[in-house]
Amino acid sequence: MATNPGDGLAAMRGLLAAVNEDLGAPIAPAWEEAFWALPRHAFLPDTVWVGDALEECSRQGSPKGWLQHAYEDDAVVTQINDGRDPQAGERWASCSASAPSIVFRMLNMLDVSAEHHVLEVGTGTGWNAGLLAHRVRSGSVTTIEVDPALAALAANRLKEAGVTPRVICGDGALGHQDGGPYDRVESTCSVRAVPPAWIAQTKPGGLILTPWESPWLCYSLLRLTVDGHGTACGSFFPYSAFMLMRGQRTDLRIYRDVVREDHVPDESSTRLPPQAVAGDDPAAQFAIGLQLGNVWRTWHHNPDVAGVVTRLWLATTDATSWAAVDWDGTRDERYTVWEYGPRRLWSEVTAAYRWWNAAGRPGPGRFGMTISADGSHTAWLDTPDRFVPQTG
């Protein structure tokens, strides 16, 4: 771990203090016991990737640096490119160990009791499954991982740590019926739609806790209560962002998949700054994403276009409609808009922003979701009977 064993203990103490500070109170004694029994570093691979450039940091090459990343209250990337060699040097994160403060925040929100049966979706390193198995009977925890290599590594780490949850390699969207029904279902990857199997495999009154994202914004947690009739309902919480479930990924690029040479867009202008809807305000982005459905966006700074300093691209995930909003770098009161396809995407964004603004600019914590037996998802504001409008 490190040349001086005391470095590890000091790092763990520092991390525990950081987690308690983030949560605003000491973690529950049962979780603190699990924290000390299952050191985070024991579940990390010998190589992790850090920073925006995903630079390698190895345990052998930089033991102190590796230990520092292991015990920072921050996420650390534990796999890139789904375990394959990067093509042309391009690296992207495909698995990570979540920041410990969000790990324990979610465990608190899950409200686990010793007698519960728990399903975890997204084993990853195995640390969260280990914490759960330390809290309840190991045989009452089932954890499922889609990546065979990650599942095997996690199973070995868990065995070495002395906890034995059931580790399944498979599609987390399908859950694991043989281990159910479950009192609690926790996902450690985000979803754009809650899989029906999770609801079907949860006991009446049981909880489902999952990170949520729309194509517009990856942000928030959704905690649902299952009613036993195929329906689940609950609220969003404004915490964190997670990697999307692999089966729900979309791999789209504007110039490769969306915009074509024969497209002739319509031109207009807007007074709504693109930064207002896709800038630094997560509340605005969250509300807009709930309304837009399958619309994603990306910034293009300094495009090779005369008179354009910054361009905001919008597109549907089926690549049938797109829009671009241009800023020339001098005037803030007018922006040029280009729209193509059956949906007028910037018009939809404008309507969504105006609704959010008229509603009092609510944050994610005022929103909720109801999932019906037919699988439909209905977003609401404050109460389940106050529906959020859908633009598409």
PDB file of C-alpha atoms in Angstrom, residues 233-389:
ATOM      1  CA  CYS A 233     -43.080   6.808  -7.228  1.00  0.00           C
ATOM      2  CA  GLY A 234     -40.538   9.071  -5.573  1.00  0.00           C
ATOM      3  CA  SER A 235     -38.447  12.201  -5.515  1.00  0.00           C
ATOM      4  CA  PHE A 236     -35.211  13.442  -7.000  1.00  0.00           C
ATOM      5  CA  PHE A 237     -32.273  14.592  -4.900  1.00  0.00           C
ATOM      6  CA  PRO A 238     -29.596  17.036  -6.130  1.00  0.00           C
ATOM      7  CA  TYR A 239     -26.519  14.901  -5.729  1.00  0.00           C
ATOM      8  CA  SER A 240     -23.719  13.820  -8.004  1.00  0.00           C
ATOM      9  CA  ALA A 241     -23.353  12.316 -11.459  1.00  0.00           C
ATOM     10  CA  PHE A 242     -22.627   8.718 -12.421  1.00  0.00           C
ATOM     11  CA  MET A 243     -21.685   6.825 -15.551  1.00  0.00           C
ATOM     12  CA  LEU A 244     -24.635   5.711 -17.639  1.00  0.00           C
ATOM     13  CA  MET A 245     -25.712   2.071 -17.672  1.00  0.00           C
ATOM     14  CA  ARG A 246     -23.994   0.483 -20.655  1.00  0.00           C
ATOM     15  CA  GLY A 247     -27.214  -0.763 -22.201  1.00  0.00           C
ATOM     16  CA  GLN A 248     -28.598   2.790 -22.292  1.00  0.00           C
ATOM     17  CA  ARG A 249     -25.555   4.505 -23.794  1.00  0.00           C
ATOM     18  CA  THR A 250     -25.723   6.560 -26.973  1.00  0.00           C
ATOM     19  CA  ASP A 251     -22.565   7.188 -28.979  1.00  0.00           C
ATOM     20  CA  LEU A 252     -23.320  10.209 -31.140  1.00  0.00           C
ATOM     21  CA  ARG A 253     -21.149  12.926 -32.643  1.00  0.00           C
ATOM     22  CA  ILE A 254     -22.470  15.969 -34.415  1.00  0.00           C
ATOM     23  CA  TYR A 255     -20.428  15.842 -37.632  1.00  0.00           C
ATOM     24  CA  ARG A 256     -20.216  12.055 -37.795  1.00  0.00           C
ATOM     25  CA  ASP A 257     -23.819  11.102 -37.040  1.00  0.00           C
ATOM     26  CA  VAL A 258     -26.130  14.115 -37.148  1.00  0.00           C
ATOM     27  CA  VAL A 259     -25.367  16.978 -39.549  1.00  0.00           C
ATOM     28  CA  ARG A 260     -25.235  16.134 -43.259  1.00  0.00           C
ATOM     29  CA  GLU A 261     -24.071  18.216 -46.222  1.00  0.00           C
ATOM     30  CA  ASP A 262     -27.532  18.147 -47.801  1.00  0.00           C
ATOM     31  CA  HIS A 263     -29.254  19.523 -44.691  1.00  0.00           C
ATOM     32  CA  VAL A 264     -30.678  23.013 -45.207  1.00  0.00           C
ATOM     33  CA  PRO A 265     -31.548  24.472 -41.791  1.00  0.00           C
ATOM     34  CA  ASP A 266     -33.941  27.306 -41.088  1.00  0.00           C
ATOM     35  CA  GLU A 267     -32.369  30.503 -39.752  1.00  0.00           C
ATOM     36  CA  SER A 268     -33.762  32.699 -36.976  1.00  0.00           C
ATOM     37  CA  SER A 269     -32.514  34.584 -33.935  1.00  0.00           C
ATOM     38  CA  THR A 270     -33.039  34.467 -30.175  1.00  0.00           C
ATOM     39  CA  ARG A 271     -32.567  36.682 -27.153  1.00  0.00           C
ATOM     40  CA  LEU A 272     -32.229  33.719 -24.802  1.00  0.00           C
ATOM     41  CA  PRO A 273     -28.512  33.182 -24.098  1.00  0.00           C
ATOM     42  CA  PRO A 274     -27.486  29.575 -24.707  1.00  0.00           C
ATOM     43  CA  GLN A 275     -25.473  29.760 -21.468  1.00  0.00           C
ATOM     44  CA  ALA A 276     -28.761  30.134 -19.576  1.00  0.00           C
ATOM     45  CA  VAL A 277     -29.935  26.676 -20.624  1.00  0.00           C
ATOM     46  CA  ALA A 278     -26.641  24.803 -20.952  1.00  0.00           C
ATOM     47  CA  GLY A 279     -24.264  26.737 -18.730  1.00  0.00           C
ATOM     48  CA  ASP A 280     -23.409  26.508 -15.046  1.00  0.00           C
ATOM     49  CA  ASP A 281     -26.906  26.275 -13.543  1.00  0.00           C
ATOM     50  CA  PRO A 282     -27.737  22.595 -12.851  1.00  0.00           C
ATOM     51  CA  ALA A 283     -31.271  23.496 -11.754  1.00  0.00           C
ATOM     52  CA  ALA A 284     -32.108  24.963 -15.152  1.00  0.00           C
ATOM     53  CA  GLN A 285     -30.444  22.126 -17.009  1.00  0.00           C
ATOM     54  CA  PHE A 286     -32.171  19.477 -14.909  1.00  0.00           C
ATOM     55  CA  ALA A 287     -35.630  20.952 -15.492  1.00  0.00           C
ATOM     56  CA  ILE A 288     -35.005  21.407 -19.207  1.00  0.00           C
ATOM     57  CA  GLY A 289     -33.732  17.840 -19.533  1.00  0.00           C
ATOM     58  CA  LEU A 290     -36.866  16.442 -17.886  1.00  0.00           C
ATOM     59  CA  GLN A 291     -39.008  18.247 -20.448  1.00  0.00           C
ATOM     60  CA  LEU A 292     -37.003  17.627 -23.614  1.00  0.00           C
ATOM     61  CA  GLY A 293     -36.797  13.837 -23.448  1.00  0.00           C
ATOM     62  CA  ASN A 294     -34.299  12.503 -25.971  1.00  0.00           C
ATOM     63  CA  VAL A 295     -32.429  15.753 -26.697  1.00  0.00           C
ATOM     64  CA  TRP A 296     -28.716  16.109 -25.991  1.00  0.00           C
ATOM     65  CA  ARG A 297     -26.336  19.025 -26.395  1.00  0.00           C
ATOM     66  CA  THR A 298     -22.665  19.853 -26.726  1.00  0.00           C
ATOM     67  CA  TRP A 299     -20.595  23.030 -26.847  1.00  0.00           C
ATOM     68  CA  HIS A 300     -18.270  23.823 -29.736  1.00  0.00           C
ATOM     69  CA  HIS A 301     -15.877  26.593 -28.794  1.00  0.00           C
ATOM     70  CA  ASN A 302     -13.977  28.423 -31.536  1.00  0.00           C
ATOM     71  CA  PRO A 303     -15.508  26.509 -34.432  1.00  0.00           C
ATOM     72  CA  ASP A 304     -14.021  27.020 -37.848  1.00  0.00           C
ATOM     73  CA  VAL A 305     -16.951  29.244 -38.859  1.00  0.00           C
ATOM     74  CA  ALA A 306     -16.566  32.901 -39.786  1.00  0.00           C
ATOM     75  CA  GLY A 307     -18.022  35.230 -37.159  1.00  0.00           C
ATOM     76  CA  VAL A 308     -18.756  32.488 -34.621  1.00  0.00           C
ATOM     77  CA  VAL A 309     -16.896  32.300 -31.321  1.00  0.00           C
ATOM     78  CA  THR A 310     -19.073  29.725 -29.566  1.00  0.00           C
ATOM     79  CA  ARG A 311     -21.755  27.367 -30.848  1.00  0.00           C
ATOM     80  CA  LEU A 312     -24.227  25.304 -28.836  1.00  0.00           C
ATOM     81  CA  TRP A 313     -25.363  22.192 -30.669  1.00  0.00           C
ATOM     82  CA  LEU A 314     -28.614  20.380 -29.880  1.00  0.00           C
ATOM     83  CA  ALA A 315     -29.753  17.099 -31.406  1.00  0.00           C
ATOM     84  CA  THR A 316     -32.182  14.264 -30.817  1.00  0.00           C
ATOM     85  CA  THR A 317     -30.675  10.933 -29.879  1.00  0.00           C
ATOM     86  CA  ASP A 318     -32.230   9.419 -33.020  1.00  0.00           C
ATOM     87  CA  ALA A 319     -30.298  12.041 -35.052  1.00  0.00           C
ATOM     88  CA  THR A 320     -33.395  13.242 -36.939  1.00  0.00           C
ATOM     89  CA  SER A 321     -33.463  16.840 -35.672  1.00  0.00           C
ATOM     90  CA  TRP A 322     -30.756  19.301 -34.712  1.00  0.00           C
ATOM     91  CA  ALA A 323     -30.185  22.939 -33.919  1.00  0.00           C
ATOM     92  CA  ALA A 324     -27.228  25.264 -33.447  1.00  0.00           C
ATOM     93  CA  VAL A 325     -27.080  28.561 -31.567  1.00  0.00           C
ATOM     94  CA  ASP A 326     -24.196  30.887 -32.435  1.00  0.00           C
ATOM     95  CA  TRP A 327     -22.554  33.708 -30.513  1.00  0.00           C
ATOM     96  CA  ASP A 328     -20.299  36.113 -32.378  1.00  0.00           C
ATOM     97  CA  GLY A 329     -18.347  37.191 -29.294  1.00  0.00           C
ATOM     98  CA  THR A 330     -19.553  40.802 -29.290  1.00  0.00           C
ATOM     99  CA  ARG A 331     -23.321  41.022 -28.909  1.00  0.00           C
ATOM    100  CA  ASP A 332     -25.136  39.402 -26.009  1.00  0.00           C
ATOM    101  CA  GLU A 333     -28.642  40.453 -26.934  1.00  0.00           C
ATOM    102  CA  ARG A 334     -28.988  38.421 -30.154  1.00  0.00           C
ATOM    103  CA  TYR A 335     -27.913  34.905 -31.098  1.00  0.00           C
ATOM    104  CA  THR A 336     -28.277  33.257 -34.478  1.00  0.00           C
ATOM    105  CA  VAL A 337     -30.291  30.033 -34.491  1.00  0.00           C
ATOM    106  CA  TRP A 338     -30.217  27.234 -37.061  1.00  0.00           C
ATOM    107  CA  GLU A 339     -32.823  24.450 -36.888  1.00  0.00           C
ATOM    108  CA  TYR A 340     -33.282  21.323 -38.987  1.00  0.00           C
ATOM    109  CA  GLY A 341     -35.645  18.364 -38.854  1.00  0.00           C
ATOM    110  CA  PRO A 342     -39.223  17.687 -37.770  1.00  0.00           C
ATOM    111  CA  ARG A 343     -38.632  19.075 -34.272  1.00  0.00           C
ATOM    112  CA  ARG A 344     -37.805  22.735 -33.696  1.00  0.00           C
ATOM    113  CA  LEU A 345     -35.343  22.046 -30.908  1.00  0.00           C
ATOM    114  CA  TRP A 346     -34.403  25.579 -29.936  1.00  0.00           C
ATOM    115  CA  SER A 347     -38.082  26.495 -29.784  1.00  0.00           C
ATOM    116  CA  GLU A 348     -38.596  23.539 -27.445  1.00  0.00           C
ATOM    117  CA  VAL A 349     -35.658  24.586 -25.273  1.00  0.00           C
ATOM    118  CA  THR A 350     -37.024  28.117 -25.063  1.00  0.00           C
ATOM    119  CA  ALA A 351     -40.459  26.855 -24.002  1.00  0.00           C
ATOM    120  CA  ALA A 352     -38.909  24.540 -21.401  1.00  0.00           C
ATOM    121  CA  TYR A 353     -36.810  27.350 -19.948  1.00  0.00           C
ATOM    122  CA  ARG A 354     -39.787  29.698 -19.760  1.00  0.00           C
ATOM    123  CA  TRP A 355     -41.871  27.060 -17.950  1.00  0.00           C
ATOM    124  CA  TRP A 356     -39.072  26.496 -15.412  1.00  0.00           C
ATOM    125  CA  ASN A 357     -38.645  30.241 -14.890  1.00  0.00           C
ATOM    126  CA  ALA A 358     -42.403  30.789 -14.431  1.00  0.00           C
ATOM    127  CA  ALA A 359     -42.505  27.895 -11.922  1.00  0.00           C
ATOM    128  CA  GLY A 360     -40.089  29.755  -9.653  1.00  0.00           C
ATOM    129  CA  ARG A 361     -36.844  28.251 -10.958  1.00  0.00           C
ATOM    130  CA  PRO A 362     -37.182  25.043  -8.887  1.00  0.00           C
ATOM    131  CA  GLY A 363     -34.175  22.865  -8.136  1.00  0.00           C
ATOM    132  CA  PRO A 364     -34.015  19.081  -8.632  1.00  0.00           C
ATOM    133  CA  GLY A 365     -35.247  18.424  -5.076  1.00  0.00           C
ATOM    134  CA  ARG A 366     -38.728  19.706  -5.937  1.00  0.00           C
ATOM    135  CA  PHE A 367     -39.173  17.239  -8.794  1.00  0.00           C
ATOM    136  CA  GLY A 368     -40.286  13.628  -8.723  1.00  0.00           C
ATOM    137  CA  MET A 369     -41.123  10.726 -10.997  1.00  0.00           C
ATOM    138  CA  THR A 370     -43.937   8.192 -11.225  1.00  0.00           C
ATOM    139  CA  ILE A 371     -43.361   4.990 -13.165  1.00  0.00           C
ATOM    140  CA  SER A 372     -46.546   3.208 -14.178  1.00  0.00           C
ATOM    141  CA  ALA A 373     -47.127  -0.492 -14.665  1.00  0.00           C
ATOM    142  CA  ASP A 374     -46.896  -0.001 -18.433  1.00  0.00           C
ATOM    143  CA  GLY A 375     -43.355   1.400 -18.016  1.00  0.00           C
ATOM    144  CA  SER A 376     -44.232   5.016 -18.742  1.00  0.00           C
ATOM    145  CA  HIS A 377     -42.297   7.655 -16.802  1.00  0.00           C
ATOM    146  CA  THR A 378     -44.127  10.801 -15.659  1.00  0.00           C
ATOM    147  CA  ALA A 379     -42.147  13.672 -14.153  1.00  0.00           C
ATOM    148  CA  TRP A 380     -43.842  15.989 -11.670  1.00  0.00           C
ATOM    149  CA  LEU A 381     -43.171  19.113  -9.645  1.00  0.00           C
ATOM    150  CA  ASP A 382     -43.853  19.143  -5.879  1.00  0.00           C
ATOM    151  CA  THR A 383     -46.744  16.654  -6.025  1.00  0.00           C
ATOM    152  CA  PRO A 384     -47.465  13.682  -8.325  1.00  0.00           C
ATOM    153  CA  ASP A 385     -50.546  15.403  -9.760  1.00  0.00           C
ATOM    154  CA  ARG A 386     -48.611  18.443 -11.024  1.00  0.00           C
ATOM    155  CA  PHE A 387     -47.130  17.118 -14.234  1.00  0.00           C
ATOM    156  CA  VAL A 388     -44.014  18.509 -15.874  1.00  0.00           C
ATOM    157  CA  PRO A 389     -44.797  19.380 -19.519  1.00  0.00           C
TER     158      PRO A 389
END
